[in-house]
Coordinates of C-alpha atoms in Angstrom, one line a residue:
Chain A
X1 CA -41.9 -21.2 -89.1
X2 CA -40.6 -22.4 -92.4
X3 CA -38.0 -25.2 -92.7
X4 CA -34.4 -23.9 -92.9
X5 CA -31.7 -25.5 -94.9
X6 CA -28.9 -25.5 -92.6
X7 CA -26.4 -26.0 -95.3
X8 CA -27.5 -22.9 -96.8
X9 CA -27.0 -20.7 -93.8
X10 CA -23.7 -19.1 -94.2
X11 CA -21.7 -16.8 -91.8
X12 CA -18.7 -14.6 -92.0
X13 CA -15.8 -15.6 -89.6
X14 CA -12.9 -12.9 -89.4
X15 CA -9.8 -13.7 -87.4
X16 CA -7.8 -10.4 -86.8
X17 CA -4.2 -10.4 -86.3
X18 CA -1.7 -7.6 -85.7
X19 CA 0.1 -8.5 -89.2
X20 CA -2.6 -10.5 -91.1
X21 CA -6.5 -10.9 -90.9
X22 CA -7.8 -13.9 -92.1
X23 CA -11.9 -14.7 -93.2
X24 CA -13.8 -17.2 -94.4
X25 CA -17.4 -17.9 -95.2
X26 CA -18.6 -20.8 -93.2
X27 CA -21.6 -23.2 -93.2
X28 CA -23.3 -24.6 -90.3
X29 CA -21.5 -27.7 -90.8
X30 CA -18.2 -25.9 -90.0
X31 CA -17.2 -26.1 -93.8
X32 CA -15.2 -23.2 -95.1
X33 CA -16.4 -22.4 -98.5
X34 CA -14.2 -19.8 -99.3
X35 CA -11.5 -17.8 -97.6
X36 CA -8.9 -15.2 -98.0
X37 CA -6.9 -12.7 -96.2
X38 CA -6.0 -8.9 -95.9
X39 CA -3.1 -7.0 -94.3
X40 CA -3.9 -5.6 -90.7
X41 CA -1.4 -3.2 -90.3
X42 CA -1.3 -1.3 -93.6
X43 CA -4.6 0.4 -92.4
X44 CA -4.0 3.1 -90.2
X45 CA -7.6 3.9 -89.7
X46 CA -10.0 1.0 -88.7
X47 CA -12.8 2.5 -91.2
X48 CA -10.3 1.8 -94.1
X49 CA -9.6 -1.7 -92.6
X50 CA -13.2 -2.2 -92.8
X51 CA -14.0 -0.8 -96.4
X52 CA -10.9 -3.0 -97.9
X53 CA -12.4 -6.1 -96.1
X54 CA -15.7 -5.4 -97.6
X55 CA -14.3 -5.1 -100.7
X56 CA -12.9 -8.3 -100.5
X57 CA -15.5 -10.2 -99.0
X58 CA -18.7 -8.9 -100.8
X59 CA -17.8 -10.5 -104.3
X60 CA -17.4 -14.0 -102.3
X61 CA -20.8 -13.4 -100.4
X62 CA -22.4 -13.0 -103.8
X63 CA -20.8 -15.8 -105.5
X64 CA -22.1 -18.2 -102.8
X65 CA -25.4 -17.2 -101.7
X66 CA -28.0 -14.4 -102.0
X67 CA -28.1 -12.0 -98.9
X68 CA -30.9 -13.5 -97.3
X69 CA -29.0 -16.4 -96.1
X70 CA -26.1 -14.4 -94.9
X71 CA -26.8 -14.9 -91.3
X72 CA -23.9 -12.9 -89.8
X73 CA -20.3 -12.0 -88.9
X74 CA -18.2 -13.3 -86.0
X75 CA -15.1 -11.9 -85.2
X76 CA -12.1 -12.9 -83.1
X77 CA -9.6 -10.0 -82.4
X78 CA -7.1 -9.3 -79.5
X79 CA -8.7 -7.7 -76.6
X80 CA -11.9 -7.8 -78.3
X81 CA -14.7 -7.6 -75.5
X82 CA -17.5 -10.0 -76.0
X83 CA -20.3 -8.2 -73.9
X84 CA -19.4 -4.8 -76.0
X85 CA -18.4 -5.6 -79.3
X86 CA -15.4 -3.5 -78.8
X87 CA -11.6 -3.9 -79.5
X88 CA -9.9 -2.3 -76.3
X89 CA -6.2 -0.8 -76.1
X90 CA -5.0 -3.9 -78.2
X91 CA -1.3 -3.4 -77.9
X92 CA -0.5 -5.4 -81.3
X93 CA -3.1 -3.1 -83.5
X94 CA -2.4 0.3 -84.9
X95 CA -6.0 1.2 -83.8
X96 CA -5.8 2.8 -80.4
X97 CA -8.5 3.3 -77.8
X98 CA -11.7 1.6 -77.5
X99 CA -13.1 0.8 -81.3
X100 CA -17.0 -0.1 -81.6
X101 CA -15.7 -2.6 -84.2
X102 CA -19.1 -4.9 -84.0
X103 CA -21.4 -1.8 -84.6
X104 CA -19.1 -0.7 -87.4
X105 CA -19.1 -4.0 -89.3
X106 CA -22.6 -4.1 -88.8
X107 CA -23.1 -0.5 -90.5
X108 CA -21.1 -1.8 -93.2
X109 CA -22.4 -5.4 -93.9
X110 CA -25.9 -4.9 -93.0
X111 CA -25.8 -8.2 -90.7
X112 CA -25.4 -8.5 -86.7
X113 CA -21.7 -8.7 -85.9
X114 CA -20.5 -10.7 -82.9
X115 CA -17.0 -10.5 -81.1
X116 CA -14.7 -12.5 -78.9
X117 CA -10.9 -12.5 -78.2
X118 CA -9.0 -14.3 -80.9
X119 CA -8.0 -17.1 -78.3
X120 CA -11.5 -17.6 -77.4
X121 CA -12.6 -17.8 -81.1
X122 CA -9.9 -20.7 -81.4
X123 CA -11.3 -22.6 -78.3
X124 CA -14.9 -22.2 -79.8
X125 CA -13.7 -23.7 -83.0
X126 CA -11.8 -26.5 -81.3
X127 CA -15.0 -27.3 -79.4
X128 CA -17.4 -27.3 -82.6
X129 CA -15.1 -28.9 -85.0
X130 CA -11.7 -29.8 -83.6
X131 CA -10.0 -31.7 -80.9
X132 CA -12.2 -30.8 -77.9
X133 CA -15.4 -31.9 -79.9
X134 CA -17.7 -33.2 -77.2
X135 CA -15.9 -31.8 -74.2
X136 CA -17.3 -29.2 -71.9
X137 CA -14.4 -28.4 -69.8
X138 CA -11.1 -27.4 -71.3
X139 CA -8.5 -24.7 -72.1
X140 CA -7.0 -23.7 -74.8
X141 CA -3.5 -22.2 -74.8
X142 CA -2.1 -20.3 -77.9
X143 CA 1.6 -20.5 -78.0
X144 CA 2.4 -18.0 -80.7
X145 CA 4.3 -14.6 -80.6
X146 CA 2.4 -14.1 -77.3
X147 CA 0.5 -16.6 -75.2
X148 CA -3.5 -16.6 -75.6
X149 CA -6.1 -18.7 -73.7
X150 CA -9.5 -19.3 -74.1
X151 CA -11.4 -21.2 -70.9
X152 CA -14.5 -23.3 -71.6
X153 CA -16.3 -24.5 -68.4
X154 CA -19.6 -26.3 -68.5
X155 CA -19.6 -25.9 -72.3
X156 CA -19.1 -22.1 -72.4
X157 CA -16.4 -19.8 -72.8
X158 CA -15.5 -18.0 -69.3
X159 CA -15.9 -14.2 -70.0
X160 CA -16.2 -12.9 -66.6
X161 CA -17.7 -9.8 -65.1
X162 CA -16.5 -7.6 -67.8
X163 CA -15.6 -9.9 -70.8
X164 CA -11.8 -9.9 -70.5
X165 CA -11.4 -13.3 -68.6
X166 CA -8.8 -16.0 -69.7
X167 CA -5.7 -13.7 -69.9
X168 CA -3.5 -16.8 -68.8
X169 CA -0.4 -15.5 -70.6
X170 CA -0.1 -12.6 -68.3
X171 CA -0.3 -14.5 -65.1
X172 CA 2.7 -14.7 -63.0
X173 CA 4.5 -17.9 -63.2
X174 CA 7.8 -16.4 -61.5
X175 CA 7.2 -13.5 -59.3
X176 CA 10.1 -10.9 -59.5
X177 CA 11.1 -12.9 -63.1
X178 CA 11.7 -12.0 -66.7
X179 CA 10.3 -8.5 -67.4
X180 CA 7.8 -8.4 -70.2
X181 CA 8.9 -6.2 -73.1
X182 CA 5.4 -4.7 -73.5
X183 CA 3.3 -5.1 -70.2
X184 CA 6.3 -4.6 -67.8
X185 CA 5.2 -7.3 -65.8
X186 CA 7.6 -9.4 -64.1
X187 CA 7.6 -13.2 -64.5
X188 CA 4.6 -13.8 -66.7
X189 CA 3.9 -16.9 -68.9
X190 CA 4.3 -15.0 -72.0
X191 CA 7.8 -13.9 -71.0
X192 CA 8.8 -17.5 -71.0
X193 CA 6.3 -19.5 -73.2
X194 CA 5.8 -17.5 -76.2
X195 CA 8.0 -17.6 -79.2
X196 CA 9.3 -14.1 -78.0
X197 CA 10.2 -16.0 -74.6
X198 CA 11.7 -18.7 -76.1
X199 CA 14.2 -16.6 -78.2
X200 CA 15.0 -14.8 -75.2
X201 CA 15.9 -17.7 -72.9
X202 CA 17.8 -19.0 -76.3
X203 CA 19.7 -16.0 -76.3
X204 CA 20.7 -16.2 -72.7
X205 CA 21.6 -19.7 -72.7
X206 CA 23.6 -19.8 -75.8
X207 CA 25.9 -17.2 -74.2
X208 CA 26.4 -19.5 -71.1
X209 CA 27.4 -22.2 -73.4
X210 CA 29.8 -21.2 -76.1
X211 CA 29.9 -24.7 -77.9
X212 CA 26.2 -24.7 -78.5
X213 CA 25.1 -24.8 -82.1
X214 CA 22.9 -21.8 -81.4
X215 CA 26.2 -19.9 -81.7
X216 CA 26.2 -20.7 -85.2
X217 CA 23.4 -18.2 -86.2
X218 CA 23.3 -14.2 -86.0
X219 CA 21.6 -12.8 -82.8
X220 CA 18.6 -11.9 -85.1
X221 CA 18.0 -15.4 -86.6
X222 CA 17.5 -17.0 -83.0
X223 CA 13.8 -18.1 -83.1
X224 CA 12.0 -21.0 -81.7
X225 CA 12.3 -22.5 -85.1
X226 CA 16.1 -22.3 -85.1
X227 CA 16.2 -23.6 -81.5
X228 CA 14.1 -26.6 -83.0
X229 CA 16.2 -27.4 -85.8
X230 CA 19.3 -27.5 -83.2
X231 CA 17.4 -29.6 -80.7
X232 CA 16.9 -32.1 -83.5
X233 CA 20.3 -32.2 -84.2
X234 CA 20.9 -33.1 -80.5
X235 CA 22.5 -29.8 -79.1
X236 CA 22.1 -30.0 -75.4
X237 CA 21.6 -26.3 -75.2
X238 CA 18.7 -26.0 -77.8
X239 CA 17.2 -28.9 -75.9
X240 CA 17.5 -27.4 -72.5
X241 CA 15.8 -24.2 -74.0
X242 CA 12.4 -26.3 -74.5
X243 CA 12.9 -28.1 -71.3
X244 CA 13.3 -24.8 -69.2
X245 CA 10.2 -23.4 -71.3
X246 CA 8.2 -26.6 -70.8
X247 CA 8.9 -26.4 -67.0
X248 CA 7.5 -23.0 -66.8
X249 CA 4.4 -23.8 -69.0
X250 CA 3.7 -27.0 -66.9
X251 CA 4.0 -25.1 -63.7
X252 CA 1.3 -22.6 -65.1
X253 CA -0.8 -25.6 -66.2
X254 CA -1.0 -27.1 -62.9
X255 CA -2.2 -23.9 -61.5
X256 CA -4.9 -23.7 -64.3
X257 CA -6.0 -27.1 -63.6
X258 CA -6.6 -26.6 -60.0
X259 CA -8.7 -23.5 -61.0
X260 CA -11.1 -25.0 -63.4
X261 CA -10.4 -28.8 -63.5
X262 CA -10.6 -29.1 -67.4
X263 CA -10.7 -32.6 -69.1
X264 CA -8.1 -31.5 -71.2
X265 CA -5.7 -28.7 -72.2
X266 CA -5.2 -28.0 -76.0
X267 CA -2.1 -26.2 -76.9
X268 CA -2.0 -24.5 -80.1
X269 CA 0.3 -22.1 -82.2
X270 CA 3.7 -22.1 -83.5
X271 CA 5.6 -23.1 -80.6
X272 CA 4.0 -26.5 -80.7
X273 CA 6.0 -27.4 -83.9
X274 CA 8.8 -28.5 -81.2
X275 CA 6.9 -31.6 -80.6
X276 CA 7.8 -33.9 -77.5
X277 CA 10.7 -31.2 -76.8
X278 CA 8.3 -29.1 -75.3
X279 CA 5.5 -31.4 -74.6
X280 CA 7.4 -33.8 -72.5
X281 CA 9.0 -31.3 -69.6
X282 CA 5.4 -29.3 -69.9
X283 CA 3.6 -32.5 -68.9
X284 CA 6.2 -33.7 -66.3
X285 CA 6.0 -30.3 -64.6
X286 CA 2.3 -30.0 -64.6
X287 CA 1.9 -33.4 -63.0
X288 CA 4.6 -32.8 -60.5
X289 CA 2.8 -29.6 -59.4
X290 CA -0.6 -31.1 -59.1
X291 CA -2.3 -32.0 -56.1
X292 CA -2.9 -35.9 -56.3
X293 CA -6.3 -35.7 -57.1
X294 CA -5.5 -34.1 -60.3
X295 CA -2.8 -36.3 -61.4
X296 CA -3.0 -38.3 -64.6
X297 CA -6.5 -37.0 -65.5
X298 CA -6.0 -34.1 -67.8
X299 CA -5.1 -34.8 -71.3
X300 CA -2.3 -32.4 -72.7
X301 CA -3.3 -32.4 -76.5
X302 CA -1.9 -30.3 -79.7
X303 CA -4.8 -28.9 -81.6
X304 CA -6.0 -30.8 -84.8
X305 CA -7.2 -27.6 -86.5
X306 CA -5.1 -25.4 -88.8
X307 CA -4.4 -22.3 -86.6
X308 CA -6.0 -19.9 -89.0
X309 CA -9.0 -22.0 -89.7
X310 CA -9.7 -22.7 -85.9
X311 CA -10.1 -18.8 -85.1
X312 CA -12.4 -18.4 -88.4
X313 CA -14.5 -21.4 -87.5
X314 CA -14.8 -20.4 -83.9
X315 CA -15.5 -16.9 -84.7
X316 CA -18.4 -17.8 -87.2
X317 CA -19.7 -20.1 -84.5
X318 CA -20.5 -16.9 -82.8
X319 CA -23.4 -16.3 -85.1
X320 CA -25.2 -19.1 -84.3
X321 CA -24.9 -19.1 -80.7
X322 CA -27.9 -19.2 -78.3
Chain B
X1 CA -49.7 -28.1 -59.3
X2 CA -50.7 -26.8 -55.9
X3 CA -49.6 -23.5 -54.5
X4 CA -46.6 -23.9 -52.0
X5 CA -45.8 -21.8 -49.0
X6 CA -42.1 -21.3 -49.3
X7 CA -41.7 -20.2 -46.0
X8 CA -42.9 -23.8 -45.0
X9 CA -40.4 -25.5 -47.2
X10 CA -37.3 -26.2 -45.0
X11 CA -33.8 -27.8 -45.8
X12 CA -31.3 -29.2 -43.7
X13 CA -27.8 -27.5 -44.2
X14 CA -24.7 -29.4 -43.0
X15 CA -21.2 -28.0 -42.9
X16 CA -18.7 -30.5 -42.1
X17 CA -15.1 -29.6 -40.7
X18 CA -12.3 -31.6 -39.5
X19 CA -13.2 -30.9 -35.7
X20 CA -16.9 -29.6 -35.7
X21 CA -19.5 -29.9 -37.9
X22 CA -22.6 -27.4 -37.9
X23 CA -25.8 -27.7 -38.8
X24 CA -28.9 -25.6 -39.2
X25 CA -32.7 -25.9 -40.6
X26 CA -33.0 -23.2 -43.2
X27 CA -35.9 -21.8 -45.0
X28 CA -36.2 -20.4 -48.3
X29 CA -35.7 -16.9 -47.1
X30 CA -32.4 -17.9 -45.9
X31 CA -33.6 -17.7 -42.3
X32 CA -31.8 -20.2 -40.0
X33 CA -34.6 -21.5 -37.7
X34 CA -32.5 -23.8 -35.5
X35 CA -29.0 -24.7 -35.3
X36 CA -26.4 -26.8 -33.6
X37 CA -23.2 -28.8 -33.9
X38 CA -21.5 -32.1 -33.5
X39 CA -17.9 -33.1 -33.0
X40 CA -16.6 -34.6 -36.5
X41 CA -13.4 -36.3 -34.8
X42 CA -15.0 -38.3 -32.4
X43 CA -16.4 -40.7 -34.8
X44 CA -13.8 -43.1 -36.2
X45 CA -16.7 -44.5 -38.7
X46 CA -19.0 -42.2 -40.9
X47 CA -21.7 -44.5 -40.1
X48 CA -21.6 -43.5 -36.6
X49 CA -21.3 -39.8 -37.4
X50 CA -24.6 -39.9 -39.4
X51 CA -26.3 -42.0 -36.9
X52 CA -25.4 -39.3 -34.3
X53 CA -26.2 -36.5 -36.7
X54 CA -29.7 -37.9 -37.2
X55 CA -30.2 -38.1 -33.2
X56 CA -29.3 -34.5 -32.9
X57 CA -31.3 -33.1 -36.0
X58 CA -34.8 -35.2 -35.8
X59 CA -35.8 -33.5 -32.9
X60 CA -35.4 -30.1 -34.5
X61 CA -37.2 -31.4 -37.6
X62 CA -40.3 -32.7 -35.6
X63 CA -40.3 -29.3 -33.5
X64 CA -40.4 -27.2 -37.0
X65 CA -42.7 -28.7 -39.4
X66 CA -43.9 -32.1 -40.5
X67 CA -41.7 -34.4 -42.7
X68 CA -43.6 -33.8 -45.9
X69 CA -42.3 -30.0 -45.9
X70 CA -38.8 -31.5 -45.3
X71 CA -37.3 -30.9 -48.9
X72 CA -33.9 -32.2 -48.4
X73 CA -30.4 -31.8 -47.0
X74 CA -27.5 -30.0 -48.6
X75 CA -23.9 -30.6 -47.2
X76 CA -20.5 -28.9 -47.4
X77 CA -17.3 -31.0 -46.8
X78 CA -13.9 -31.2 -47.4
X79 CA -13.0 -32.9 -50.6
X80 CA -16.7 -33.4 -51.3
X81 CA -17.6 -34.0 -55.0
X82 CA -20.8 -32.4 -56.3
X83 CA -21.4 -34.8 -59.3
X84 CA -20.7 -37.8 -57.3
X85 CA -22.0 -37.1 -53.7
X86 CA -19.0 -38.5 -52.2
X87 CA -16.2 -37.1 -49.8
X88 CA -12.9 -38.5 -51.3
X89 CA -9.8 -38.7 -49.7
X90 CA -10.1 -35.9 -47.4
X91 CA -6.8 -35.3 -45.6
X92 CA -8.5 -33.6 -42.5
X93 CA -11.2 -36.1 -42.0
X94 CA -10.8 -39.7 -40.1
X95 CA -12.9 -41.2 -42.7
X96 CA -10.6 -42.4 -45.3
X97 CA -11.1 -43.4 -49.1
X98 CA -14.1 -42.5 -51.2
X99 CA -17.0 -42.3 -49.0
X100 CA -20.8 -42.1 -50.6
X101 CA -21.8 -39.7 -48.2
X102 CA -25.0 -38.3 -50.1
X103 CA -26.2 -42.0 -50.6
X104 CA -25.8 -42.8 -46.9
X105 CA -27.6 -39.5 -45.9
X106 CA -30.5 -40.2 -48.0
X107 CA -31.1 -43.7 -46.6
X108 CA -30.7 -42.3 -42.9
X109 CA -33.2 -39.1 -43.5
X110 CA -35.1 -40.4 -46.4
X111 CA -34.9 -37.3 -48.2
X112 CA -32.7 -36.4 -51.3
X113 CA -29.0 -35.0 -50.2
X114 CA -26.7 -32.7 -52.3
X115 CA -23.0 -31.9 -51.7
X116 CA -20.2 -29.8 -52.6
X117 CA -16.9 -28.8 -51.1
X118 CA -17.3 -26.6 -48.0
X119 CA -15.7 -23.5 -49.9
X120 CA -18.2 -23.9 -52.6
X121 CA -21.0 -24.0 -49.8
X122 CA -19.7 -20.6 -48.3
X123 CA -19.7 -18.9 -51.9
X124 CA -23.4 -20.2 -52.7
X125 CA -24.2 -18.7 -49.0
X126 CA -22.4 -15.3 -50.1
X127 CA -24.0 -15.3 -53.4
X128 CA -27.7 -15.8 -52.0
X129 CA -27.6 -14.2 -48.7
X130 CA -24.3 -12.3 -48.2
X131 CA -21.8 -9.9 -49.7
X132 CA -22.0 -11.4 -53.2
X133 CA -25.8 -10.9 -53.6
X134 CA -26.6 -10.0 -57.2
X135 CA -23.1 -10.8 -58.6
X136 CA -22.7 -13.4 -61.1
X137 CA -18.8 -13.6 -61.0
X138 CA -17.0 -13.7 -58.0
X139 CA -14.1 -15.8 -56.0
X140 CA -14.7 -16.6 -52.3
X141 CA -11.5 -17.3 -50.5
X142 CA -11.5 -18.8 -46.8
X143 CA -8.3 -18.2 -45.0
X144 CA -8.7 -20.7 -42.2
X145 CA -6.5 -23.4 -41.1
X146 CA -6.3 -24.0 -44.7
X147 CA -7.1 -21.9 -47.9
X148 CA -10.1 -23.0 -49.6
X149 CA -12.2 -21.5 -52.6
X150 CA -15.2 -21.3 -54.3
X151 CA -15.4 -20.0 -58.0
X152 CA -18.5 -18.3 -59.4
X153 CA -18.6 -17.6 -63.1
X154 CA -21.9 -16.7 -64.7
X155 CA -23.8 -17.3 -61.5
X156 CA -22.7 -21.1 -61.3
X157 CA -19.9 -22.7 -59.1
X158 CA -17.5 -23.7 -61.3
X159 CA -17.3 -27.7 -60.6
X160 CA -14.8 -28.6 -63.8
X161 CA -14.8 -31.9 -65.5
X162 CA -14.7 -33.9 -62.4
X163 CA -16.2 -31.6 -59.8
X164 CA -13.0 -30.7 -58.1
X165 CA -12.5 -27.4 -59.8
X166 CA -11.6 -24.3 -57.3
X167 CA -8.5 -25.6 -55.4
X168 CA -6.8 -22.2 -55.5
X169 CA -5.0 -23.1 -51.9
X170 CA -3.0 -25.5 -53.4
X171 CA -1.9 -23.4 -56.6
X172 CA 2.0 -22.5 -56.9
X173 CA 2.6 -18.8 -55.9
X174 CA 6.4 -19.2 -55.2
X175 CA 7.8 -22.3 -57.4
X176 CA 10.3 -24.1 -55.3
X177 CA 9.2 -22.3 -52.1
X178 CA 8.1 -23.3 -48.7
X179 CA 7.1 -27.2 -48.7
X180 CA 3.6 -28.0 -47.6
X181 CA 3.1 -29.8 -44.3
X182 CA 0.6 -32.1 -45.9
X183 CA 0.5 -32.2 -49.6
X184 CA 4.4 -31.9 -50.1
X185 CA 3.9 -29.5 -52.6
X186 CA 6.5 -26.5 -52.6
X187 CA 5.1 -23.0 -52.7
X188 CA 1.5 -23.2 -52.5
X189 CA -0.7 -20.4 -51.4
X190 CA -2.0 -22.5 -48.3
X191 CA 1.7 -22.8 -47.2
X192 CA 1.8 -19.0 -46.9
X193 CA -1.8 -17.5 -46.4
X194 CA -3.5 -19.9 -44.2
X195 CA -3.5 -19.4 -40.4
X196 CA -0.8 -22.6 -40.2
X197 CA 1.2 -20.7 -42.8
X198 CA 1.1 -17.2 -40.9
X199 CA 2.4 -19.2 -37.7
X200 CA 5.2 -20.6 -39.9
X201 CA 6.2 -17.4 -41.4
X202 CA 5.8 -15.7 -37.7
X203 CA 8.3 -18.4 -36.1
X204 CA 10.9 -17.9 -39.0
X205 CA 10.7 -13.9 -38.7
X206 CA 11.0 -13.7 -34.9
X207 CA 14.0 -15.8 -35.0
X208 CA 15.6 -13.2 -37.2
X209 CA 14.5 -10.1 -35.1
X210 CA 15.2 -10.9 -31.4
X211 CA 13.6 -7.6 -30.5
X212 CA 10.1 -8.6 -31.7
X213 CA 7.4 -8.8 -29.4
X214 CA 6.7 -12.3 -30.8
X215 CA 9.6 -13.5 -28.9
X216 CA 7.4 -13.0 -25.6
X217 CA 5.4 -15.9 -26.5
X218 CA 6.2 -19.6 -26.1
X219 CA 6.7 -21.3 -29.6
X220 CA 3.5 -23.1 -29.3
X221 CA 1.2 -20.3 -29.0
X222 CA 2.4 -18.3 -32.1
X223 CA -0.7 -18.2 -34.3
X224 CA -2.3 -15.6 -36.3
X225 CA -4.1 -14.0 -33.3
X226 CA -0.9 -13.4 -31.1
X227 CA 0.4 -11.9 -34.3
X228 CA -2.5 -9.6 -34.9
X229 CA -2.2 -8.6 -31.1
X230 CA 1.5 -7.9 -31.6
X231 CA 0.9 -5.8 -34.9
X232 CA -1.9 -3.8 -33.0
X233 CA 1.0 -2.9 -30.5
X234 CA 3.0 -1.6 -33.3
X235 CA 5.5 -4.4 -33.3
X236 CA 7.1 -4.1 -36.6
X237 CA 8.1 -7.6 -37.2
X238 CA 4.4 -8.9 -36.6
X239 CA 3.4 -6.1 -39.0
X240 CA 6.1 -7.6 -41.6
X241 CA 4.4 -11.0 -41.0
X242 CA 1.1 -9.8 -42.4
X243 CA 2.5 -7.8 -45.2
X244 CA 4.7 -10.8 -46.4
X245 CA 1.4 -13.0 -46.4
X246 CA -0.5 -10.3 -48.2
X247 CA 1.9 -10.0 -50.7
X248 CA 2.0 -13.7 -51.9
X249 CA -2.1 -13.7 -51.3
X250 CA -2.3 -10.6 -53.6
X251 CA -0.1 -12.1 -56.1
X252 CA -2.3 -15.1 -56.1
X253 CA -5.4 -13.1 -56.6
X254 CA -3.7 -11.4 -59.4
X255 CA -3.6 -14.6 -61.1
X256 CA -7.1 -15.5 -60.3
X257 CA -8.4 -12.5 -61.5
X258 CA -6.8 -12.9 -65.1
X259 CA -8.2 -16.3 -65.1
X260 CA -11.9 -15.8 -64.6
X261 CA -12.2 -11.6 -64.4
X262 CA -14.4 -11.5 -61.3
X263 CA -16.6 -8.5 -60.1
X264 CA -15.1 -9.2 -56.7
X265 CA -13.0 -11.4 -54.5
X266 CA -14.5 -12.1 -51.0
X267 CA -12.3 -13.0 -48.1
X268 CA -13.4 -15.1 -45.3
X269 CA -12.2 -16.8 -42.3
X270 CA -10.2 -16.3 -39.2
X271 CA -7.2 -14.9 -40.9
X272 CA -9.2 -11.6 -41.9
X273 CA -9.5 -10.5 -38.5
X274 CA -6.2 -9.0 -39.2
X275 CA -7.9 -6.6 -41.2
X276 CA -6.0 -3.7 -42.8
X277 CA -2.6 -5.4 -41.7
X278 CA -3.5 -8.0 -44.4
X279 CA -6.0 -6.2 -46.3
X280 CA -4.0 -3.5 -47.6
X281 CA -0.6 -5.4 -48.7
X282 CA -2.9 -8.1 -50.6
X283 CA -4.6 -5.2 -52.6
X284 CA -1.3 -3.5 -53.5
X285 CA 0.3 -6.5 -54.7
X286 CA -2.8 -7.9 -56.6
X287 CA -3.2 -4.5 -58.4
X288 CA 0.7 -4.6 -59.2
X289 CA 0.5 -7.9 -60.9
X290 CA -2.3 -7.3 -62.8
X291 CA -2.6 -6.2 -66.6
X292 CA -4.0 -2.6 -67.0
X293 CA -7.2 -3.5 -68.2
X294 CA -8.0 -5.4 -64.9
X295 CA -6.7 -2.7 -62.6
X296 CA -9.0 -0.8 -59.9
X297 CA -11.9 -2.8 -61.1
X298 CA -11.9 -5.8 -58.6
X299 CA -13.4 -5.3 -55.2
X300 CA -11.7 -6.8 -52.4
X301 CA -14.1 -7.4 -49.6
X302 CA -14.4 -9.4 -46.4
X303 CA -17.5 -11.8 -46.1
X304 CA -20.4 -10.2 -44.5
X305 CA -21.7 -13.5 -43.0
X306 CA -20.8 -15.6 -39.9
X307 CA -18.4 -18.3 -41.1
X308 CA -20.5 -21.0 -40.0
X309 CA -23.8 -19.3 -41.1
X310 CA -22.6 -19.0 -44.6
X311 CA -21.6 -22.7 -45.1
X312 CA -24.8 -23.8 -43.5
X313 CA -26.9 -21.4 -45.7
X314 CA -25.0 -22.4 -48.9
X315 CA -25.2 -26.0 -48.2
X316 CA -29.1 -25.7 -47.8
X317 CA -29.1 -23.7 -50.9
X318 CA -28.2 -27.0 -52.9
X319 CA -31.5 -28.5 -52.0
X320 CA -33.4 -25.9 -54.2
X321 CA -30.8 -25.5 -57.0
X322 CA -32.5 -25.7 -60.3

């Protein structure tokens, strides 16, 4: 076997989101050599999306290295199946049904392609290059428009029997609670702790407290950013929105800890911009619901990586997985 | 390396319970050559327990094989730590603090000793010799005096960062719900789905329904067996006790499925004697709370092994683990 110059091995990492998809050429050291993005929702057909992605990526591939060193593609996408290389019934994508995405990518790009769901990709990125470096047991929770999760146990992502493990955003934190706008389930974590959930909570609470600063904004502007602005100015209702959200999140995290006993829980995504307003109640209610043997052991930390970078890095890491 | 006759390699499996401890000499094929039991709660000091166990076991060891073929000891015990070989703060044992049980056993018996918690031992037993043979992803739930659990993912028990993973009985199924008699937590699965929980539910419900057959029994006799007897005779209150229990259990199982996406959930322990009275509502409420991608995929099955045998077999399997 010839010696391989690792710095010359490059993979393409792709992070597919509902609106935008981001991609990067990544080397073995986790350096993103070049990156770009493409609108996801402009393409009604997945074939057209892949063609457009190829048009954008191939000049970069040519710029950085000859194709012999292009090792493969890793993709993180909502509802992606690691075992089958498919995207299945993703509610936030225009492409319906079961899409053999990895196979289509391989056909187009001529290199192997592996997939995992977006939150797992972010968890892999954190494990290899971020706040979870050196950890073998941690849970990554992404608090964005939705709530995603990636669970690492013994150094490996938990995929489960069918590759769909780790849907922690859909676990029920309050039986019979708030109805989820898309899944219809009642009282799921996502219904409370996502940016969407926070905006629902804020709208309810401002109606109860006419004095709240939150009432200075039109209905459609009430989002987690506005709640954060009001909380910073000391508005008790806005602060209560995050406290309530943190309580629900903390109760859920306690259950997760008693499941897999992680060293740390990494929080990630737009919602964490609220900082201590959400972190403190989350920690309080997590500890409160833990058995004593788990208390004050689990680190609750914010991600160190840029959100898009984490998923690109993690997706690219799939290429070099054993 | 010499050829080894596997049928001659024997391990001792020990299942430590709060009242009784059971042990068996097991060969590589999972055949229990001999077994016995010893009272756990008679021994105030763990040293005396180990001495008494040795007295009981050594004649059997001598009877079955010479000591060269005695490969080691595997122990399942409440609050046992796999990594440290300890029993830590077990609420149902008289031995307090952190006990270096494996080390003490090795000293006494002169062979290696490995430990895991009792529910993990039962899960290992099911995986090697029971209903989970050939499965790589399943969850075992023991519904006894308490609710224990063992989680297998990718063919391995999930131990987590500190060896205490899989305390699913203590996850919260109803925030702010029933206070647990021992942990003090509110609304844990164990508070509802254990035999103890069922007896609490039955006592509450019979007070609400004076016509219920459950009122024909004195307070101290109300346990899951009596509830089962009344349910079989068609008593609506007794049937409702199991339905309510099944609902809580099913809601919890849905959350577990969305965590690790198992092929099956195995139920085990005295409570499952209630059969369909508990199984049907459990399945209904599990399916109801699952995301569509998980629905009608997860088998919900009763254990095939005798309860004591499963833990002895699983504990002995620790000896031959890679």
